[in-house]
Every structure is written in C-alpha cells, then in structure tokens.
Coordinates of C-alpha atoms in Angstrom, one line a residue:
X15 CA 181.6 135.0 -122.8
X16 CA 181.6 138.6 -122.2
X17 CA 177.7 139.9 -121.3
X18 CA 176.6 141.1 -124.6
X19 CA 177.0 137.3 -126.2
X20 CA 175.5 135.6 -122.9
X21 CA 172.5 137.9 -123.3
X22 CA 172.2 136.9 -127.1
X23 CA 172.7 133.5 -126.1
X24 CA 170.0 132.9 -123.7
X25 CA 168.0 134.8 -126.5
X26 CA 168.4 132.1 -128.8
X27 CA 168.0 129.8 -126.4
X28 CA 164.4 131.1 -124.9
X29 CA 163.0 132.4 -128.6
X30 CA 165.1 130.2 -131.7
X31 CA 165.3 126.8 -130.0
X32 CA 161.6 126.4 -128.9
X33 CA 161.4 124.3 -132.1
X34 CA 163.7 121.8 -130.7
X35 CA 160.9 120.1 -128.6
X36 CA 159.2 119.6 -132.3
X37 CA 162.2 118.0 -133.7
X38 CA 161.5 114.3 -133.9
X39 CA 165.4 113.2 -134.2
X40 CA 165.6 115.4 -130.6
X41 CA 162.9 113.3 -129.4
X42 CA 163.9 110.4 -130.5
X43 CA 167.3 110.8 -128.9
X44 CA 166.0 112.5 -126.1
X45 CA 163.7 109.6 -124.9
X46 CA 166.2 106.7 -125.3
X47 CA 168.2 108.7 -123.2
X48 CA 165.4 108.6 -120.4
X49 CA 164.5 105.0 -121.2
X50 CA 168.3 104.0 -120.9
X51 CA 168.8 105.7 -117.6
X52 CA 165.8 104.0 -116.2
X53 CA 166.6 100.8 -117.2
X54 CA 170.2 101.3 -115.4
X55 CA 169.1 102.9 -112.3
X56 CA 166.8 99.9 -112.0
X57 CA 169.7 97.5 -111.3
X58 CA 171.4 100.0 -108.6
X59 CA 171.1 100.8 -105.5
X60 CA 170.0 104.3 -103.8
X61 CA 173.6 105.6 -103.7
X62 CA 174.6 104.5 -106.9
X63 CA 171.4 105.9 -108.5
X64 CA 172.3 109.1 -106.9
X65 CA 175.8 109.1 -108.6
X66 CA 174.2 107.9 -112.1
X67 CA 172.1 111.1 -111.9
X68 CA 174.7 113.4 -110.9
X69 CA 177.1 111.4 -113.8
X70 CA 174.0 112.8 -115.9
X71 CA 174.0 116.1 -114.9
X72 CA 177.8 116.5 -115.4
X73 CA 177.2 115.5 -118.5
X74 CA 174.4 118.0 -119.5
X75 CA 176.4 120.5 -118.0
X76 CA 179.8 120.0 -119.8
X77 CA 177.7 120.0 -123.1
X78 CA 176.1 123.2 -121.8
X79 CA 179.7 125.3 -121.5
X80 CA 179.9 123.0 -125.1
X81 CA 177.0 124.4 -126.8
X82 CA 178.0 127.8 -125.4
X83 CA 181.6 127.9 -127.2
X84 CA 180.2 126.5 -130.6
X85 CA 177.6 129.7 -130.9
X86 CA 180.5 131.8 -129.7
X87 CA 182.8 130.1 -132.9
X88 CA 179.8 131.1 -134.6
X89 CA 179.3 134.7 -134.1
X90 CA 183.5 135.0 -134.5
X91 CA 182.7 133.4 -137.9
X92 CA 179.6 135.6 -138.5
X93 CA 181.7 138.6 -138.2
X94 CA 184.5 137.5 -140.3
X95 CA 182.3 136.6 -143.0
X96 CA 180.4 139.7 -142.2
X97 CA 184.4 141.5 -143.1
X98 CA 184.9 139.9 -146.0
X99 CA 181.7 141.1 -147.3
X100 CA 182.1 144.7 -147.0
X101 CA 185.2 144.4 -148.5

C-alpha cells in the first residue's frame, strides 16, 4: 500500500467507521467473541491462556492486512468504474 492509500485508509478508519460501534450485528458478534474466549481461557492454564490470546491477536491481525487489501480492491475498482465513466 503505497502512502497515499495508507493515509486514506486510516481516514476511513478514524472518521467512516465510527458507526461500527452502533452496528448491533458488530456487537452482537463482537461480544460472543469476548464471551467465547472467556469461557475458554477459563478451562486453561496461565500459559495456555497466554497462547489463546496471542492465537487472538494473530487473528485480528491477519484480518487487519485482510481488511486493508479489500479497500485497496476497492479503490482499483473505484477507478476503473471511475474510466468507464468518462468514456
């Protein structure tokens, strides 16, 4: 992602997705996520807690790099759309 999309980027992200909080679906799936990890971590020890939570954050962070190729599919779209328009 060259600087000009990560700049746009984390401008969506801090301005257009502040809404996401208010989604109730993103809730929804966001606290059975919590809920499911607690009840897991409850039957584990402190070391296999530890690697449950940085399982988790692998996670998050895979769908971050994710999230960041869908938006820049997007703007290539956006673009070519935006060509065949002026055409």
């Amino acid at each position: 992602m060259d600087d000009l999309t990560k700049c746009l980027y984390q401008f969506v992200r801090e301005k257009q997705m502040g809404n996401l909080t208010e989604d109730a679906e993103y809730e929804e799936a966001a606290l059975s996520v919590e809920l499911q990890a607690e009840r897991v971590s409850a039957y584990l020890n402190a070391e296999q807690r530890k690697e449950l939570y940085w399982l988790m954050d692998a996670v998050a962070f895979r769908d971050s790099i994710e999230n960041e190729y869908v938006f820049q599919a997007a703007l290539s779209l956006a673009r070519e759309l935006s060509g065949l328009v002026r055409i």
